[in-house]
Amino acid sequence: MSDIFDRPFIESTEIIEDIKEDIKKYDWDARCFVCYQQVENHIIFTDYGRMTEDETLAVEDIPVGEAVIIGTLGEALEAFEDQSWIE
């Protein structure tokens, strides 16, 4: 119960299902980016996208008020599942 005060719950079921489908197609270690924003003291993941190994992101590709981190689909899945926690 204390988690409810420590971190926000952000319903992310649809994005989680999309990431799982991409993992089936492209692999757990496939490169991707995750968009996020800081709300008060919390990082909120908002979206993701798959990237090829030689693909880069331009500043204009990043939504206003958000930032991007590069990682893998597996890491993206874990991040969205963590913020969409249900106990």
Short mmCIF file of N, CA and C in Angstrom, two decimals:
data_model
loop_
_atom_site.label_atom_id
_atom_site.label_comp_id
_atom_site.label_asym_id
_atom_site.label_seq_id
_atom_site.Cartn_x
_atom_site.Cartn_y
_atom_site.Cartn_z
N MET A 1 0.83 -1.20 0.00
CA MET A 1 0.00 0.00 0.00
C MET A 1 0.86 1.25 0.00
N SER A 2 2.05 1.20 0.57
CA SER A 2 2.89 2.39 0.61
C SER A 2 3.34 2.82 -0.78
N ASP A 3 3.38 1.87 -1.76
CA ASP A 3 3.78 2.22 -3.12
C ASP A 3 2.88 3.29 -3.73
N ILE A 4 1.63 3.30 -3.33
CA ILE A 4 0.69 4.25 -3.91
C ILE A 4 1.10 5.69 -3.62
N PHE A 5 1.84 5.89 -2.56
CA PHE A 5 2.31 7.22 -2.21
C PHE A 5 3.71 7.49 -2.76
N ASP A 6 4.46 6.43 -3.07
CA ASP A 6 5.83 6.57 -3.53
C ASP A 6 5.95 6.81 -5.03
N ARG A 7 5.04 6.26 -5.80
CA ARG A 7 5.12 6.40 -7.24
C ARG A 7 3.73 6.40 -7.85
N PRO A 8 3.58 7.11 -8.94
CA PRO A 8 2.26 7.18 -9.58
C PRO A 8 1.96 5.90 -10.36
N PHE A 9 0.70 5.62 -10.55
CA PHE A 9 0.25 4.54 -11.43
C PHE A 9 -0.13 5.17 -12.75
N ILE A 10 0.50 4.74 -13.82
CA ILE A 10 0.18 5.22 -15.16
C ILE A 10 -0.27 4.02 -15.98
N GLU A 11 -1.52 3.97 -16.35
CA GLU A 11 -2.05 2.85 -17.11
C GLU A 11 -1.37 2.80 -18.47
N SER A 12 -0.68 1.71 -18.75
CA SER A 12 0.13 1.60 -19.97
C SER A 12 -0.13 0.29 -20.71
N THR A 13 -1.27 -0.32 -20.50
CA THR A 13 -1.56 -1.64 -21.07
C THR A 13 -1.41 -1.68 -22.58
N GLU A 14 -1.92 -0.70 -23.29
CA GLU A 14 -1.87 -0.71 -24.75
C GLU A 14 -0.41 -0.65 -25.25
N ILE A 15 0.39 0.23 -24.67
CA ILE A 15 1.79 0.33 -25.08
C ILE A 15 2.53 -0.96 -24.73
N ILE A 16 2.25 -1.54 -23.57
CA ILE A 16 2.89 -2.79 -23.17
C ILE A 16 2.59 -3.89 -24.18
N GLU A 17 1.36 -3.99 -24.61
CA GLU A 17 1.00 -5.01 -25.61
C GLU A 17 1.71 -4.75 -26.93
N ASP A 18 1.82 -3.49 -27.33
CA ASP A 18 2.54 -3.15 -28.57
C ASP A 18 4.01 -3.55 -28.47
N ILE A 19 4.62 -3.26 -27.34
CA ILE A 19 6.04 -3.62 -27.15
C ILE A 19 6.20 -5.14 -27.19
N LYS A 20 5.31 -5.88 -26.56
CA LYS A 20 5.39 -7.34 -26.58
C LYS A 20 5.31 -7.87 -28.01
N GLU A 21 4.44 -7.28 -28.82
CA GLU A 21 4.34 -7.68 -30.22
C GLU A 21 5.64 -7.38 -30.97
N ASP A 22 6.23 -6.21 -30.71
CA ASP A 22 7.50 -5.86 -31.35
C ASP A 22 8.62 -6.80 -30.91
N ILE A 23 8.61 -7.21 -29.65
CA ILE A 23 9.62 -8.15 -29.17
C ILE A 23 9.50 -9.48 -29.90
N LYS A 24 8.26 -9.94 -30.13
CA LYS A 24 8.06 -11.18 -30.89
C LYS A 24 8.62 -11.06 -32.30
N LYS A 25 8.43 -9.90 -32.92
CA LYS A 25 8.88 -9.68 -34.31
C LYS A 25 10.38 -9.42 -34.40
N TYR A 26 10.91 -8.60 -33.48
CA TYR A 26 12.26 -8.07 -33.65
C TYR A 26 13.28 -8.51 -32.61
N ASP A 27 12.87 -9.05 -31.48
CA ASP A 27 13.76 -9.55 -30.43
C ASP A 27 13.79 -8.60 -29.23
N TRP A 28 14.07 -9.17 -28.08
CA TRP A 28 14.16 -8.47 -26.80
C TRP A 28 15.21 -7.37 -26.85
N ASP A 29 16.31 -7.64 -27.57
CA ASP A 29 17.44 -6.70 -27.61
C ASP A 29 17.39 -5.71 -28.77
N ALA A 30 16.27 -5.66 -29.49
CA ALA A 30 16.15 -4.70 -30.60
C ALA A 30 16.19 -3.27 -30.06
N ARG A 31 16.85 -2.41 -30.78
CA ARG A 31 17.06 -1.02 -30.36
C ARG A 31 15.76 -0.23 -30.45
N CYS A 32 15.53 0.63 -29.47
CA CYS A 32 14.36 1.50 -29.49
C CYS A 32 14.64 2.77 -28.69
N PHE A 33 13.70 3.70 -28.77
CA PHE A 33 13.76 4.89 -27.93
C PHE A 33 12.50 4.94 -27.09
N VAL A 34 12.60 5.58 -25.95
CA VAL A 34 11.45 5.77 -25.06
C VAL A 34 11.35 7.26 -24.74
N CYS A 35 10.18 7.82 -24.98
CA CYS A 35 9.91 9.22 -24.64
C CYS A 35 9.43 9.28 -23.19
N TYR A 36 9.85 10.32 -22.50
CA TYR A 36 9.41 10.49 -21.11
C TYR A 36 9.35 11.96 -20.76
N GLN A 37 8.66 12.24 -19.68
CA GLN A 37 8.62 13.60 -19.14
C GLN A 37 8.70 13.52 -17.62
N GLN A 38 9.18 14.57 -17.04
CA GLN A 38 9.25 14.62 -15.59
C GLN A 38 8.03 15.38 -15.09
N VAL A 39 7.29 14.76 -14.19
CA VAL A 39 6.13 15.36 -13.56
C VAL A 39 6.40 15.35 -12.07
N GLU A 40 6.59 16.54 -11.53
CA GLU A 40 7.02 16.70 -10.14
C GLU A 40 8.31 15.90 -9.95
N ASN A 41 8.34 14.94 -9.04
CA ASN A 41 9.56 14.16 -8.80
C ASN A 41 9.55 12.81 -9.51
N HIS A 42 8.66 12.63 -10.47
CA HIS A 42 8.50 11.33 -11.12
C HIS A 42 8.81 11.42 -12.61
N ILE A 43 9.39 10.34 -13.12
CA ILE A 43 9.59 10.18 -14.55
C ILE A 43 8.40 9.39 -15.07
N ILE A 44 7.73 9.93 -16.08
CA ILE A 44 6.57 9.28 -16.69
C ILE A 44 6.92 8.92 -18.13
N PHE A 45 6.91 7.62 -18.44
CA PHE A 45 7.17 7.16 -19.81
C PHE A 45 5.88 7.34 -20.61
N THR A 46 6.01 7.93 -21.80
CA THR A 46 4.82 8.28 -22.57
C THR A 46 4.67 7.52 -23.88
N ASP A 47 5.78 7.12 -24.50
CA ASP A 47 5.72 6.45 -25.80
C ASP A 47 7.05 5.79 -26.09
N TYR A 48 7.09 5.01 -27.14
CA TYR A 48 8.33 4.37 -27.55
C TYR A 48 8.31 4.22 -29.08
N GLY A 49 9.44 3.90 -29.64
CA GLY A 49 9.53 3.61 -31.07
C GLY A 49 10.75 2.77 -31.35
N ARG A 50 10.64 1.88 -32.31
CA ARG A 50 11.75 1.02 -32.67
C ARG A 50 12.72 1.78 -33.57
N MET A 51 14.00 1.47 -33.46
CA MET A 51 15.03 2.14 -34.26
C MET A 51 15.94 1.09 -34.89
N THR A 52 16.43 1.38 -36.08
CA THR A 52 17.45 0.52 -36.67
C THR A 52 18.79 0.90 -36.05
N GLU A 53 19.79 0.07 -36.24
CA GLU A 53 21.10 0.30 -35.63
C GLU A 53 21.74 1.61 -36.09
N ASP A 54 21.50 2.03 -37.32
CA ASP A 54 22.13 3.25 -37.83
C ASP A 54 21.23 4.48 -37.76
N GLU A 55 20.05 4.32 -37.22
CA GLU A 55 19.08 5.43 -37.14
C GLU A 55 19.39 6.32 -35.93
N THR A 56 19.20 7.61 -36.11
CA THR A 56 19.37 8.57 -35.02
C THR A 56 18.09 9.39 -34.88
N LEU A 57 17.99 10.11 -33.79
CA LEU A 57 16.85 10.98 -33.55
C LEU A 57 17.29 12.42 -33.67
N ALA A 58 16.48 13.22 -34.33
CA ALA A 58 16.74 14.65 -34.40
C ALA A 58 15.92 15.35 -33.32
N VAL A 59 16.37 16.51 -32.92
CA VAL A 59 15.67 17.26 -31.88
C VAL A 59 14.20 17.47 -32.24
N GLU A 60 13.91 17.72 -33.49
CA GLU A 60 12.52 17.96 -33.89
C GLU A 60 11.65 16.70 -33.82
N ASP A 61 12.27 15.53 -33.68
CA ASP A 61 11.51 14.29 -33.52
C ASP A 61 11.01 14.08 -32.10
N ILE A 62 11.54 14.82 -31.16
CA ILE A 62 11.20 14.65 -29.75
C ILE A 62 10.03 15.58 -29.39
N PRO A 63 8.96 15.02 -28.82
CA PRO A 63 7.81 15.87 -28.46
C PRO A 63 8.22 17.00 -27.51
N VAL A 64 7.60 18.16 -27.67
CA VAL A 64 7.88 19.31 -26.81
C VAL A 64 7.60 18.95 -25.36
N GLY A 65 8.52 19.28 -24.48
CA GLY A 65 8.35 19.01 -23.05
C GLY A 65 8.75 17.61 -22.64
N GLU A 66 9.27 16.83 -23.59
CA GLU A 66 9.68 15.47 -23.28
C GLU A 66 11.15 15.28 -23.60
N ALA A 67 11.69 14.18 -23.14
CA ALA A 67 13.06 13.78 -23.43
C ALA A 67 13.01 12.34 -23.92
N VAL A 68 14.14 11.86 -24.43
CA VAL A 68 14.20 10.52 -25.00
C VAL A 68 15.43 9.80 -24.47
N ILE A 69 15.28 8.52 -24.20
CA ILE A 69 16.42 7.66 -23.91
C ILE A 69 16.43 6.52 -24.93
N ILE A 70 17.61 6.06 -25.25
CA ILE A 70 17.78 4.96 -26.19
C ILE A 70 18.07 3.69 -25.40
N GLY A 71 17.45 2.60 -25.77
CA GLY A 71 17.66 1.33 -25.10
C GLY A 71 17.19 0.19 -25.97
N THR A 72 16.68 -0.85 -25.33
CA THR A 72 16.17 -2.01 -26.05
C THR A 72 14.67 -2.16 -25.81
N LEU A 73 14.03 -2.96 -26.65
CA LEU A 73 12.61 -3.23 -26.44
C LEU A 73 12.37 -3.88 -25.08
N GLY A 74 13.28 -4.75 -24.67
CA GLY A 74 13.14 -5.39 -23.36
C GLY A 74 13.18 -4.38 -22.23
N GLU A 75 14.10 -3.43 -22.32
CA GLU A 75 14.18 -2.39 -21.30
C GLU A 75 12.93 -1.51 -21.32
N ALA A 76 12.43 -1.23 -22.52
CA ALA A 76 11.20 -0.43 -22.64
C ALA A 76 10.03 -1.16 -21.99
N LEU A 77 9.93 -2.46 -22.26
CA LEU A 77 8.85 -3.25 -21.67
C LEU A 77 8.92 -3.19 -20.14
N GLU A 78 10.09 -3.39 -19.59
CA GLU A 78 10.25 -3.35 -18.14
C GLU A 78 9.88 -1.97 -17.57
N ALA A 79 10.26 -0.91 -18.26
CA ALA A 79 9.95 0.45 -17.79
C ALA A 79 8.44 0.69 -17.77
N PHE A 80 7.75 0.32 -18.86
CA PHE A 80 6.31 0.55 -18.91
C PHE A 80 5.56 -0.35 -17.94
N GLU A 81 6.02 -1.60 -17.78
CA GLU A 81 5.37 -2.49 -16.80
C GLU A 81 5.56 -1.96 -15.39
N ASP A 82 6.72 -1.41 -15.10
CA ASP A 82 6.98 -0.87 -13.77
C ASP A 82 6.08 0.33 -13.45
N GLN A 83 5.83 1.18 -14.45
CA GLN A 83 4.98 2.34 -14.17
C GLN A 83 3.50 1.98 -14.22
N SER A 84 3.15 0.83 -14.78
CA SER A 84 1.76 0.41 -14.86
C SER A 84 1.46 -0.67 -13.83
N TRP A 85 2.12 -0.55 -12.69
CA TRP A 85 2.00 -1.55 -11.63
C TRP A 85 0.58 -1.63 -11.08
N ILE A 86 0.21 -2.84 -10.74
CA ILE A 86 -1.06 -3.08 -10.05
C ILE A 86 -0.77 -4.13 -8.98
N GLU A 87 -1.16 -3.83 -7.76
CA GLU A 87 -0.90 -4.79 -6.68
C GLU A 87 -2.19 -5.31 -6.12
#
